XYZ file of C-alpha atoms in Angstrom:
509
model
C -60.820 42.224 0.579
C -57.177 42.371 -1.201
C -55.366 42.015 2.059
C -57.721 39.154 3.184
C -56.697 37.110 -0.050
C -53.453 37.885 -0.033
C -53.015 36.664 3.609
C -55.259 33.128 3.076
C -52.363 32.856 0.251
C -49.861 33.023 2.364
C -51.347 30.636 5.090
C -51.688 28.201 2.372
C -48.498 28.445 0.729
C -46.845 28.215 5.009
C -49.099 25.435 5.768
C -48.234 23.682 1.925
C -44.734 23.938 3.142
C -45.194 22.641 6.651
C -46.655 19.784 5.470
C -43.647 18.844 2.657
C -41.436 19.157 5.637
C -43.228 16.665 7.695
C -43.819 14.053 5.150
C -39.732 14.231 4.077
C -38.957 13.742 8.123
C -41.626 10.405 7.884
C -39.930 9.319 4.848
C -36.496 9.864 5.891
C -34.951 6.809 7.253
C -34.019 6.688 10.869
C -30.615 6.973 10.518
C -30.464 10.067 8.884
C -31.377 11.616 12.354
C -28.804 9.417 14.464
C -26.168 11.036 16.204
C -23.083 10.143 17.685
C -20.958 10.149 20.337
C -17.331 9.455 20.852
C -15.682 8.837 24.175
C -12.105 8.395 24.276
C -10.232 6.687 26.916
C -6.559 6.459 27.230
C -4.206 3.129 28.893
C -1.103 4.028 29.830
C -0.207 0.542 30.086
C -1.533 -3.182 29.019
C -5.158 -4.029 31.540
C -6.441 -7.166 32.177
C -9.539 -8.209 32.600
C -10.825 -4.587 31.098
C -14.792 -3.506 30.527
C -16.478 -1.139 28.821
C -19.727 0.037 30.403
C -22.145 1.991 27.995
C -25.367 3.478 29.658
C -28.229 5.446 28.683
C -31.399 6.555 30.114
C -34.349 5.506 27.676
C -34.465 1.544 28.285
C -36.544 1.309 25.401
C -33.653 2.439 22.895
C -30.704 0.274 21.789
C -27.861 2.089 20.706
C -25.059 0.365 18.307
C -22.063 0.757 19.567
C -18.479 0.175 17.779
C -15.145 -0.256 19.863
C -11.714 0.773 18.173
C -8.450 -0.383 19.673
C -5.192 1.357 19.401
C -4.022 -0.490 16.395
C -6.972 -0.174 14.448
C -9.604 -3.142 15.425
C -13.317 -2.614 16.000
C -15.445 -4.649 18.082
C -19.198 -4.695 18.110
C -22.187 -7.151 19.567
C -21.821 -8.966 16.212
C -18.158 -10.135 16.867
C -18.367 -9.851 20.448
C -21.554 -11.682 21.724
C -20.332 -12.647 24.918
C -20.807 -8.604 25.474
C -23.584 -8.424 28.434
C -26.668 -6.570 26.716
C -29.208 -5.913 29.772
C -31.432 -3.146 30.199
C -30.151 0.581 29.191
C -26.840 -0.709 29.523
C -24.179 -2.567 27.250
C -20.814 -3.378 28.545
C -18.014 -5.144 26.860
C -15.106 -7.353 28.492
C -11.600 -7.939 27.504
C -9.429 -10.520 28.902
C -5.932 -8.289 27.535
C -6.840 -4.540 26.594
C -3.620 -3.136 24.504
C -2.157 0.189 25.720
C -2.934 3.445 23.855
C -6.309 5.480 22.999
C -9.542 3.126 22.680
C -12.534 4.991 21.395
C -15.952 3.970 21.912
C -18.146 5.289 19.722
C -22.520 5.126 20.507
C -25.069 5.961 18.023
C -28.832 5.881 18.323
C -31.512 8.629 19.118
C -33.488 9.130 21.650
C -30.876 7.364 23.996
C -31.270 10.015 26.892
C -28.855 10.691 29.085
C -25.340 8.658 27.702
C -22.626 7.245 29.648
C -19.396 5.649 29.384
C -16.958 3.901 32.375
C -14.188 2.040 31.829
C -11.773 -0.003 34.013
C -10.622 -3.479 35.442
C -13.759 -5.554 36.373
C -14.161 -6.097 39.923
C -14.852 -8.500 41.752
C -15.029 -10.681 44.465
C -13.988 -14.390 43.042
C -10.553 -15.491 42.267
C -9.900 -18.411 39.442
C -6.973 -19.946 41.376
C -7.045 -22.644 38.601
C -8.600 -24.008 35.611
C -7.445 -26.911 33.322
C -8.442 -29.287 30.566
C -8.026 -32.641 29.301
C -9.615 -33.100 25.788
C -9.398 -36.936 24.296
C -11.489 -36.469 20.819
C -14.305 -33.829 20.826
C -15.048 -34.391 24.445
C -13.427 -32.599 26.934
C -12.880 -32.589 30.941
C -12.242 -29.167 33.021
C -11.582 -29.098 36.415
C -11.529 -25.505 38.487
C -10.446 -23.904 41.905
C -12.336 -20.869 42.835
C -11.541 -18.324 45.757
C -14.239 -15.983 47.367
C -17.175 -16.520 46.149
C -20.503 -18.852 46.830
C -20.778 -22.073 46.989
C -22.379 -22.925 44.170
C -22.321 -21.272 41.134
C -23.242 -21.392 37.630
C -20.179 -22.550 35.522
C -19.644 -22.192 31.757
C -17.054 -22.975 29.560
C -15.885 -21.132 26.363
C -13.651 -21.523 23.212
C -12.470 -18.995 21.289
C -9.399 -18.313 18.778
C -7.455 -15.965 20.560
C -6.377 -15.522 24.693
C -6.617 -11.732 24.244
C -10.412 -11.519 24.228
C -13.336 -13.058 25.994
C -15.773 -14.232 23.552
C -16.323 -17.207 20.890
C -18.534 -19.808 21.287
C -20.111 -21.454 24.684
C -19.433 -25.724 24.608
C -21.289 -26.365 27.900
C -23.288 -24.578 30.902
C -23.709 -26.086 34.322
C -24.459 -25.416 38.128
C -21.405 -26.673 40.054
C -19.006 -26.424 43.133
C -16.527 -23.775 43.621
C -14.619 -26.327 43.484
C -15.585 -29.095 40.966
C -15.086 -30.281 37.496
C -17.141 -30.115 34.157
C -17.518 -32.383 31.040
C -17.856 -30.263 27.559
C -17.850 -31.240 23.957
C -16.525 -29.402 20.831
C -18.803 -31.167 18.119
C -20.304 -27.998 17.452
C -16.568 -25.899 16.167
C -15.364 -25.602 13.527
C -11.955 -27.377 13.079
C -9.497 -24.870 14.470
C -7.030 -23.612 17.168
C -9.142 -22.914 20.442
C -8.066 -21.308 24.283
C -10.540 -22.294 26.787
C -12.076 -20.325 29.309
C -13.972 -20.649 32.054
C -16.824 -18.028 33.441
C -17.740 -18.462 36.978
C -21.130 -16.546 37.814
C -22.632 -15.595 40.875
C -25.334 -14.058 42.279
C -26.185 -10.664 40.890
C -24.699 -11.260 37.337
C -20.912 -10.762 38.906
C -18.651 -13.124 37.222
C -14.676 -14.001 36.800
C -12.959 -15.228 33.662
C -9.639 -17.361 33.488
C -8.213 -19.174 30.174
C -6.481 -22.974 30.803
C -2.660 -22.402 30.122
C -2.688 -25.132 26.825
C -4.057 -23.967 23.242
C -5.947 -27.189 21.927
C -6.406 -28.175 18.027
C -9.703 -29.565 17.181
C -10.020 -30.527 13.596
C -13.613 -32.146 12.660
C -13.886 -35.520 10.732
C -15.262 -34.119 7.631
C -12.290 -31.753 7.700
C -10.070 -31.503 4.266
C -6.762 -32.575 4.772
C -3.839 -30.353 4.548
C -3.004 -28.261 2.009
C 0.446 -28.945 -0.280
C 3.129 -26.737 -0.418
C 1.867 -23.991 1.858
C 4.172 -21.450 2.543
C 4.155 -18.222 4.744
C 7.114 -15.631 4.643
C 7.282 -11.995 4.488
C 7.561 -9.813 1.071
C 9.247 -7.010 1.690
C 6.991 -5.613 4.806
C 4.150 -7.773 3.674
C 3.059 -11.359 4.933
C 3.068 -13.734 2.199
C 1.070 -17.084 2.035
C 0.918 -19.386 -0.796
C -0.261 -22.947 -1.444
C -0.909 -25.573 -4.446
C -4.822 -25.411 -5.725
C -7.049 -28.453 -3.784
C -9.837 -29.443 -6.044
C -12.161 -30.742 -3.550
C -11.708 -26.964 -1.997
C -14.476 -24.048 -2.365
C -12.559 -21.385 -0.658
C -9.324 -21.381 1.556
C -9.052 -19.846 5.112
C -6.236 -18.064 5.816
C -5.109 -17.105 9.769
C -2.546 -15.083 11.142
C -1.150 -15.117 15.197
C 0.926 -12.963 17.197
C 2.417 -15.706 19.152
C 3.812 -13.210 22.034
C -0.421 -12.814 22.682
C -2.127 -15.276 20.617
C -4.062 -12.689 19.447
C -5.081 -13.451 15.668
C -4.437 -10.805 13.654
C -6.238 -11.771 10.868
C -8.881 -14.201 9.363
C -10.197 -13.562 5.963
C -11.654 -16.404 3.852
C -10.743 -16.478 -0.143
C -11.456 -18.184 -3.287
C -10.389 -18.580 -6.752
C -6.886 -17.719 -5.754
C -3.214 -19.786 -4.501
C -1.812 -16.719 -2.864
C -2.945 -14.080 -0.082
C -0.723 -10.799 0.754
C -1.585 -8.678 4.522
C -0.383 -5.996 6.028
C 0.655 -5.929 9.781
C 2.254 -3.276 12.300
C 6.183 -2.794 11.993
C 5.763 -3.180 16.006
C 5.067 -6.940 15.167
C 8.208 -8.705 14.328
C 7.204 -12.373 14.523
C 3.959 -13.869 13.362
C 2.418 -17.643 12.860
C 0.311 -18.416 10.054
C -1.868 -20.939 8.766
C -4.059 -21.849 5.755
C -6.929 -24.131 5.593
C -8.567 -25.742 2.371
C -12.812 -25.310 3.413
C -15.748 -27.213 1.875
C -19.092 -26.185 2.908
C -18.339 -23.996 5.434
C -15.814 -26.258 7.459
C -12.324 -25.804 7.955
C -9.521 -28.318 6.612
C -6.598 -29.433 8.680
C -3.740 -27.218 8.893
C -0.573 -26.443 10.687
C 1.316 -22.990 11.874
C 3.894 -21.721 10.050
C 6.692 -19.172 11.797
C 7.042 -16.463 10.744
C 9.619 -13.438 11.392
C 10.433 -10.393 9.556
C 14.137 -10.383 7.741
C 17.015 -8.535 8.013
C 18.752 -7.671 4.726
C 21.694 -5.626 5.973
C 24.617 -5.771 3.688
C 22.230 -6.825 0.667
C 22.723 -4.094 -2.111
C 21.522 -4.433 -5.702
C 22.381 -1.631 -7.943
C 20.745 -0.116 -11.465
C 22.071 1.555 -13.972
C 21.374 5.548 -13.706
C 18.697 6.847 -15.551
C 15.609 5.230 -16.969
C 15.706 6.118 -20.926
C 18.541 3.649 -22.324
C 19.762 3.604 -25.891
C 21.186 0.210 -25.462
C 19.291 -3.366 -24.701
C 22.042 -4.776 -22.373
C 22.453 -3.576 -18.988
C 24.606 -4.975 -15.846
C 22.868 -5.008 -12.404
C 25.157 -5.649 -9.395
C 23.932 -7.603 -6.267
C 26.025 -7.544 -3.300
C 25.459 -9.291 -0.367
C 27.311 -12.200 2.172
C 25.710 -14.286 4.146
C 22.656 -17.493 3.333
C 21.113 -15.322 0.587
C 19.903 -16.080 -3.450
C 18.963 -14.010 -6.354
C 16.252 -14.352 -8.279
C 15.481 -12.333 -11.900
C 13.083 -11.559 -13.872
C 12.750 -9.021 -16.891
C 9.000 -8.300 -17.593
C 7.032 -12.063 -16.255
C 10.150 -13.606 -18.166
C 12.350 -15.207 -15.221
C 15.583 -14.650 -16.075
C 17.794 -16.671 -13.420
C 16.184 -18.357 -10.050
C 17.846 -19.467 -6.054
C 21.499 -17.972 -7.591
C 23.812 -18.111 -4.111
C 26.022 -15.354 -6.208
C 26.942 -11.893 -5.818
C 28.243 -10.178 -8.342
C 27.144 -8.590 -12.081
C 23.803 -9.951 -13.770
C 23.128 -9.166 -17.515
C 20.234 -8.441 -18.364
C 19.128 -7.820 -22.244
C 15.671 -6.188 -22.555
C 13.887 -5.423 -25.578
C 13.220 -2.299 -27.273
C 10.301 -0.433 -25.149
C 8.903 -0.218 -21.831
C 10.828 -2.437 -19.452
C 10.666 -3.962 -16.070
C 13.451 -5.525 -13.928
C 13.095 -7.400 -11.033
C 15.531 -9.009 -8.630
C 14.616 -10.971 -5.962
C 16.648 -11.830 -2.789
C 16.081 -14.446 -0.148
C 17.144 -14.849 3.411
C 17.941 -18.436 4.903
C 14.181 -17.847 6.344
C 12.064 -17.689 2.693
C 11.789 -13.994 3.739
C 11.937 -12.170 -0.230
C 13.085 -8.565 -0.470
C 12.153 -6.936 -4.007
C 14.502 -4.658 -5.459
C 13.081 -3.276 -9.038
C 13.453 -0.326 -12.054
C 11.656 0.722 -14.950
C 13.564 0.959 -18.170
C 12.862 2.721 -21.812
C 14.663 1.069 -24.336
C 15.089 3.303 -27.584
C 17.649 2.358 -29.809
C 16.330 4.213 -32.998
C 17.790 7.454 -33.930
C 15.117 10.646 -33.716
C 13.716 11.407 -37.231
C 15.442 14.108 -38.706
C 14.292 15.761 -42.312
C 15.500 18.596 -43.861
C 13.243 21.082 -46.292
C 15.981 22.409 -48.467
C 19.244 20.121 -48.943
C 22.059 23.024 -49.014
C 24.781 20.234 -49.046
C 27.158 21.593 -51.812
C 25.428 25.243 -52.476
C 27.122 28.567 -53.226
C 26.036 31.924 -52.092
C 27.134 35.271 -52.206
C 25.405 35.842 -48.914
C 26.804 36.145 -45.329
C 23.869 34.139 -44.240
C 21.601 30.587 -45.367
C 18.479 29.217 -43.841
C 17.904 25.727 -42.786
C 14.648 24.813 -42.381
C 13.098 21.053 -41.170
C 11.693 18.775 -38.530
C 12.562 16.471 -35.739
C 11.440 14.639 -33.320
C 9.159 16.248 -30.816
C 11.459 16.260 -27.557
C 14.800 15.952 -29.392
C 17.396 18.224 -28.510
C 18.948 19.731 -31.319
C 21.959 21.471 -32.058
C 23.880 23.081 -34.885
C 27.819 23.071 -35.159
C 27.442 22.756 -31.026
C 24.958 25.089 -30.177
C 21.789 24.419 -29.272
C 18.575 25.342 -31.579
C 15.022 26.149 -30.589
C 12.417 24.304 -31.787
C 8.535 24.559 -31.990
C 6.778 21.030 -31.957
C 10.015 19.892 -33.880
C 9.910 22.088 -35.999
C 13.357 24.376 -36.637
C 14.222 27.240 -38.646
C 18.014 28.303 -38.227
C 19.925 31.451 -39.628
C 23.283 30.180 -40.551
C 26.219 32.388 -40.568
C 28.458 32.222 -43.354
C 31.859 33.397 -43.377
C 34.160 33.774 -46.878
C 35.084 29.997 -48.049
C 34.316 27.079 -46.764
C 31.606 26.591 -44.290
C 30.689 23.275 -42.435
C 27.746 23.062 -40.835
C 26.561 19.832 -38.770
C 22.977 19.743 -37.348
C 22.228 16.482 -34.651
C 19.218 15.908 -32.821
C 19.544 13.820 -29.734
C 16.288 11.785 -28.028
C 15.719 11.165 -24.373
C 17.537 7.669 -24.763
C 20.695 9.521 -26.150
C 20.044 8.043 -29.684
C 21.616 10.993 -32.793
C 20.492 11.813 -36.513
C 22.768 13.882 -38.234
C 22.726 16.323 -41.238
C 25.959 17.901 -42.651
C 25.895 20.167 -45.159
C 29.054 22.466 -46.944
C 28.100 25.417 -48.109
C 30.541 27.767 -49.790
C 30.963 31.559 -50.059
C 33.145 32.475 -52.699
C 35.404 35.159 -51.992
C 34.853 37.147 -54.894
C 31.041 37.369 -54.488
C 29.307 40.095 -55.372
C 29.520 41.556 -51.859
C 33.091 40.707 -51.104
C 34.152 42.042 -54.676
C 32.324 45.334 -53.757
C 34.146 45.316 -50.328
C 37.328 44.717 -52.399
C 37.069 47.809 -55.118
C 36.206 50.130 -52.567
C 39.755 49.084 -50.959
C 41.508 49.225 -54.151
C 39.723 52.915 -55.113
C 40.711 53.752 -51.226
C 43.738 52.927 -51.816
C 44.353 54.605 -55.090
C 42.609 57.749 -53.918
C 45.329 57.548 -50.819
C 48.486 56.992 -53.276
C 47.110 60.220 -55.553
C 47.026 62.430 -52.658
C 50.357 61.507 -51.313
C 51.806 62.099 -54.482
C 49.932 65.499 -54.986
C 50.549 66.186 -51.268
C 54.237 65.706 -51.586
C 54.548 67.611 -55.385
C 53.154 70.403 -53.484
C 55.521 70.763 -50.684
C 58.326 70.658 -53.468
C 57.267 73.358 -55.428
C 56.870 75.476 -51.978
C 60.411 74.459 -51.287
């Protein structure tokens, strides 16, 4: 009867923990069990016209799947909806696809069997040409296609950049290989726009070609543009400012490759006059913009070039060392060429646009210091060149326990006992003294007469306290008068035996 109980125990306790498990599974969100799957594909060289083709076997699960270029973008259904989304199959089409490793990364569960192809599109129509005319928001596009049907179904895109199909349709029609097409852009946003046109044909196969012209389109309840906007580059960073628009809610700012017209970046802001990016060294010219937006629409605007500067030949040199005991330094800037100097110590600017080289003074104040100079190519391009200073120009506390200035002691020795300040060096008639937490006690050697004895203590900024002290040992002290008998008694006790010594060999003779 034991062993019965104890087993129905343990069937409960298995089945008690059975049923835990399955409940945390239920509760768990999906995600939790999602894998994923990276593929990897390598371009030896710049593609056009370059798909991704994701595939799976259960047509009843979507997957979410995230594209990574070589330098760092992602693309996904949510940026690129032009992406063709049909059943068990995603694929994704680029008009330039950059050279280097792409990785293509699906996650979902329950997918079945995964797979991922990648190459140039083909197909069987040729885009011989395809134009524009825009006069307003409406626009006219005419087209030439090779190879393909007769009629086919013909839609036009915009989008910011040449590099990738995507953006937003502006018209859809059934047409002519060879025909033309009326479109509107009432429905964009003000901005910079490449058109496209997608010729499809039976069976879902399709061709792409951009016009040659980049068109602005800027609506009529756009802001106008922004004053004072400025783009140059910071050191190895873009810079972008402009003067505050009250009628603004947030500024847009944009950033081109103009080799591609790729943009690089597009990041909305508020509350601020200034942005700062980052872009890859292998970039050396840019355009850039910034827009002044109001519910969501984008103000007028105009690019900006944009290339990095060369500052060869620009030197600006520090003094050594960061802890200074003195508040006036001298900062040389050398350079030749269609360059100025800017300074500043702290926020405090101390000289602006200088076109001289040469030695700057610069007087700080006693603490924690910052200077900054500033120098500017013919461009607007700013190189920074800065140092941190600690100005201390009072001397390291220095107290003595005993004063021993003036004393007199019989003894070869005298203590000297005090404190300094914690990280002083210290030193006594040259020689340095050890110290615990600034505190010093030093055995002083005395020698018969005279002594001087000098103690300094010396801070990180080079700043010196000094104690001197005499101290005397008289030469007939008690210890040197002892020393001094026993010489005379020596020699006494010497002269008595001579005189003995040579008595005795007298008498002999």
């Amino acid at each position: 009867m034991m062993q019965r109980k104890t087993v129905s125990r343990c069937g409960r306790k298995a089945g008690a923990i059975l049923l835990a498990m399955t409940l945390l599974m239920l509760l768990l969100p999906m995600g939790v069990w999602a894998k994923t799957e990276d593929f990897k594909v390598t371009l030896n060289e710049k593609k056009e016209n370059y798909v991704f083709s994701i595939q799976w076997e259960n047509t009843e699960k979507k997957p979410d799947v995230v594209i990574t270029s070589p330098s760092g973008k992602t693309y996904t259904l949510e940026n690129k909806p032009e992406a063709d989304a049909g059943d068990g199959e995603l694929m994704f089409f680029f008009a330039t696809a950059e050279k280097g490793e792409w990785t293509v990364s699906v996650t979902g569960e329950g997918l079945g069997a995964l797979t991922m192809d990648a190459g140039v599109m083909p197909g069987r129509m040729d885009i011989t040409s395809f134009s524009v005319s825009v006069k307003g928001d409406k626009g006219t596009a005419s087209w030439k296609i090779a190879d393909s049907e007769d009629e086919l179904t013909l839609e036009i895109w915009a989008t910011t950049d040449p590099v990738n199909f995507g953006g937003e349709r502006l018209s859809s029609q059934r047409g002519k290989a060879s025909d033309k097409g009326e479109f509107s852009l009432s429905g964009l946003d003000s901005g910079d726009y490449y058109l496209y046109l997608k010729a499809i044909g039976t069976g879902g196969v399709f061709a792409c070609q951009y016009s040659d012209d980049r068109i602005s389109w800027r609506r009529d309840d756009a802001l106008p543009k922004l004053s004072n906007a400025k783009a140059r580059m910071l050191d190895d960073d873009m810079w972008i400012t402009w003067d505050e628009m009250e009628e603004a809610d947030s500024y847009r700012v944009m950033v081109f490759d103009p080799s591609t017209g790729e943009m690089l970046e597009d990041e909305t802001v508020t509350g601020v006059t200034s942005w700062t990016g980052t872009f890859s060294q292998d970039i050396s010219s840019f355009e850039a913009a910034v827009a002044a937006c109001r519910n969501g629409v984008t103000g007028d605007f105009e690019r900006m070039a944009v290339s990095r500067g060369s500052f060869d030949g620009v030197e600006v040199t520090f003094p050594e060392g960061e802890n200074l005991n003195t508040t006036t330094i001298t900062v040389q800037v050398a350079f030749s060429g269609d360059y100025t100097v800017s300074a500043a110590l702290n926020d405090d600017i101390l000289c602006e646009d200088s076109a001289t080289a040469g030695d700057y003074r610069v007087d700080m104040e006693e603490g924690d210091n910052r200077v900054s100079f500033y120098v500017t190519d013919g461009a607007g391009n700013v190189r920074t060149y800065g140092k941190d200073f600690h100005v201390d120009i009072t001397p390291p506390q220095l107290s003595i326990l005993h004063d021993i200035n003036g004393q007199s002691t019989s003894d070869d020795h005298i203590y000297l006992e005090g404190h300094t300040e914690n990280g002083a060096v210290l030193t006594l008639n040259g020689e340095e003294v050890e110290t615990t937490a600034g505190y010093f006690t030093v055995r002083c050697a005395l020698s018969a007469g005279q002594n001087q004895l000098e103690l300094v203590a010396t801070d990180a900024a080079g700043n010196q306290s000094r104690y001197t002290a005499q101290v005397e040992r008289p030469w007939f002290s008690a210890q040197i008068l002892l020393w001094v008998i026993c010489i005379v008694v020596g020699v006494v006790l010497l002269a008595v035996y001579l005189i003995l010594f040579i008595r005795g060999r007298r008498k002999k003779a």
